[in-house]
mmCIF file of C-alpha atoms in Angstrom:
data_model
loop_
_atom_site.group_PDB
_atom_site.id
_atom_site.type_symbol
_atom_site.label_atom_id
_atom_site.label_comp_id
_atom_site.label_asym_id
_atom_site.label_seq_id
_atom_site.Cartn_x
_atom_site.Cartn_y
_atom_site.Cartn_z
ATOM 1 C CA UNK A 1 97.680 116.449 93.531
ATOM 2 C CA UNK A 2 97.058 117.939 90.105
ATOM 3 C CA UNK A 3 97.913 114.622 88.467
ATOM 4 C CA UNK A 4 95.348 112.837 90.662
ATOM 5 C CA UNK A 5 92.665 115.401 89.815
ATOM 6 C CA UNK A 6 93.517 115.161 86.118
ATOM 7 C CA UNK A 7 93.263 111.367 86.242
ATOM 8 C CA UNK A 8 89.950 111.597 88.106
ATOM 9 C CA UNK A 9 88.655 114.101 85.534
ATOM 10 C CA UNK A 10 89.550 111.802 82.651
ATOM 11 C CA UNK A 11 87.985 108.811 84.378
ATOM 12 C CA UNK A 12 84.757 110.726 84.963
ATOM 13 C CA UNK A 13 84.715 111.973 81.372
ATOM 14 C CA UNK A 14 85.270 108.468 79.965
ATOM 15 C CA UNK A 15 82.613 107.025 82.310
ATOM 16 C CA UNK A 16 80.130 109.685 81.244
ATOM 17 C CA UNK A 17 80.714 109.344 77.516
ATOM 18 C CA UNK A 18 80.868 105.552 77.709
ATOM 19 C CA UNK A 19 77.698 105.360 79.768
ATOM 20 C CA UNK A 20 75.877 107.678 77.388
ATOM 21 C CA UNK A 21 76.959 105.739 74.288
ATOM 22 C CA UNK A 22 76.131 102.404 75.893
ATOM 23 C CA UNK A 23 72.707 103.568 77.077
ATOM 24 C CA UNK A 24 71.652 105.303 73.874
ATOM 25 C CA UNK A 25 73.199 103.079 71.214
ATOM 26 C CA UNK A 26 74.027 99.812 72.960
ATOM 27 C CA UNK A 27 77.729 100.166 72.183
ATOM 28 C CA UNK A 28 80.367 98.563 74.341
ATOM 29 C CA UNK A 29 78.256 95.612 75.447
ATOM 30 C CA UNK A 30 81.479 94.009 76.710
ATOM 31 C CA UNK A 31 82.037 96.978 79.038
ATOM 32 C CA UNK A 32 78.518 97.037 80.475
ATOM 33 C CA UNK A 33 79.721 96.080 83.968
ATOM 34 C CA UNK A 34 82.623 98.546 83.867
ATOM 35 C CA UNK A 35 80.380 101.610 83.615
ATOM 36 C CA UNK A 36 79.287 103.304 86.844
ATOM 37 C CA UNK A 37 75.774 104.114 85.602
ATOM 38 C CA UNK A 38 75.111 100.416 85.036
ATOM 39 C CA UNK A 39 76.501 99.298 88.415
ATOM 40 C CA UNK A 40 74.472 101.540 90.735
ATOM 41 C CA UNK A 41 70.917 100.245 91.206
ATOM 42 C CA UNK A 42 69.490 103.616 92.306
ATOM 43 C CA UNK A 43 70.355 105.073 88.873
ATOM 44 C CA UNK A 44 68.088 102.602 87.070
ATOM 45 C CA UNK A 45 65.882 104.596 84.743
ATOM 46 C CA UNK A 46 68.132 107.652 84.960
ATOM 47 C CA UNK A 47 71.158 106.295 83.108
ATOM 48 C CA UNK A 48 71.215 108.981 80.410
ATOM 49 C CA UNK A 49 70.918 111.859 82.871
ATOM 50 C CA UNK A 50 73.517 110.319 85.200
ATOM 51 C CA UNK A 51 75.965 109.718 82.336
ATOM 52 C CA UNK A 52 75.608 113.333 81.188
ATOM 53 C CA UNK A 53 76.163 114.631 84.720
ATOM 54 C CA UNK A 54 79.221 112.403 85.223
ATOM 55 C CA UNK A 55 80.697 113.489 81.885
ATOM 56 C CA UNK A 56 80.102 117.176 82.587
ATOM 57 C CA UNK A 57 81.668 116.830 86.049
ATOM 58 C CA UNK A 58 84.736 115.246 84.468
ATOM 59 C CA UNK A 59 84.981 118.024 81.891
ATOM 60 C CA UNK A 60 84.616 120.713 84.563
ATOM 61 C CA UNK A 61 87.248 119.075 86.742
ATOM 62 C CA UNK A 62 89.683 118.960 83.819
ATOM 63 C CA UNK A 63 88.971 122.620 83.051
ATOM 64 C CA UNK A 64 89.561 123.651 86.667
ATOM 65 C CA UNK A 65 92.839 121.741 86.863
ATOM 66 C CA UNK A 66 93.976 123.266 83.572
ATOM 67 C CA UNK A 67 93.061 126.785 84.672
ATOM 68 C CA UNK A 68 95.026 126.222 87.864
ATOM 69 C CA UNK A 69 98.089 125.245 85.815
ATOM 70 C CA UNK A 70 97.722 128.377 83.694
ATOM 71 C CA UNK A 71 97.373 130.586 86.781
ATOM 72 C CA UNK A 72 100.553 129.145 88.309
ATOM 73 C CA UNK A 73 102.608 129.592 85.164
ATOM 74 C CA UNK A 74 101.509 133.240 84.935
ATOM 75 C CA UNK A 75 103.118 134.212 88.242
#
């Protein structure tokens, strides 16, 4: 389960950073359709905010999974 959560955290973090870079700087034009913020029509106009939220959620998920690993090893 921890591996799945870690993978999900990394995916969210990459989606957030990629969406933010693509929206602000136009980088990764080839990956435009791979980014979640560009695929969801209800996020139109809110791409920067959505990318930041997705990236922060990924970072928080990775931190929670890592803190859980540290708590288990301390037993």
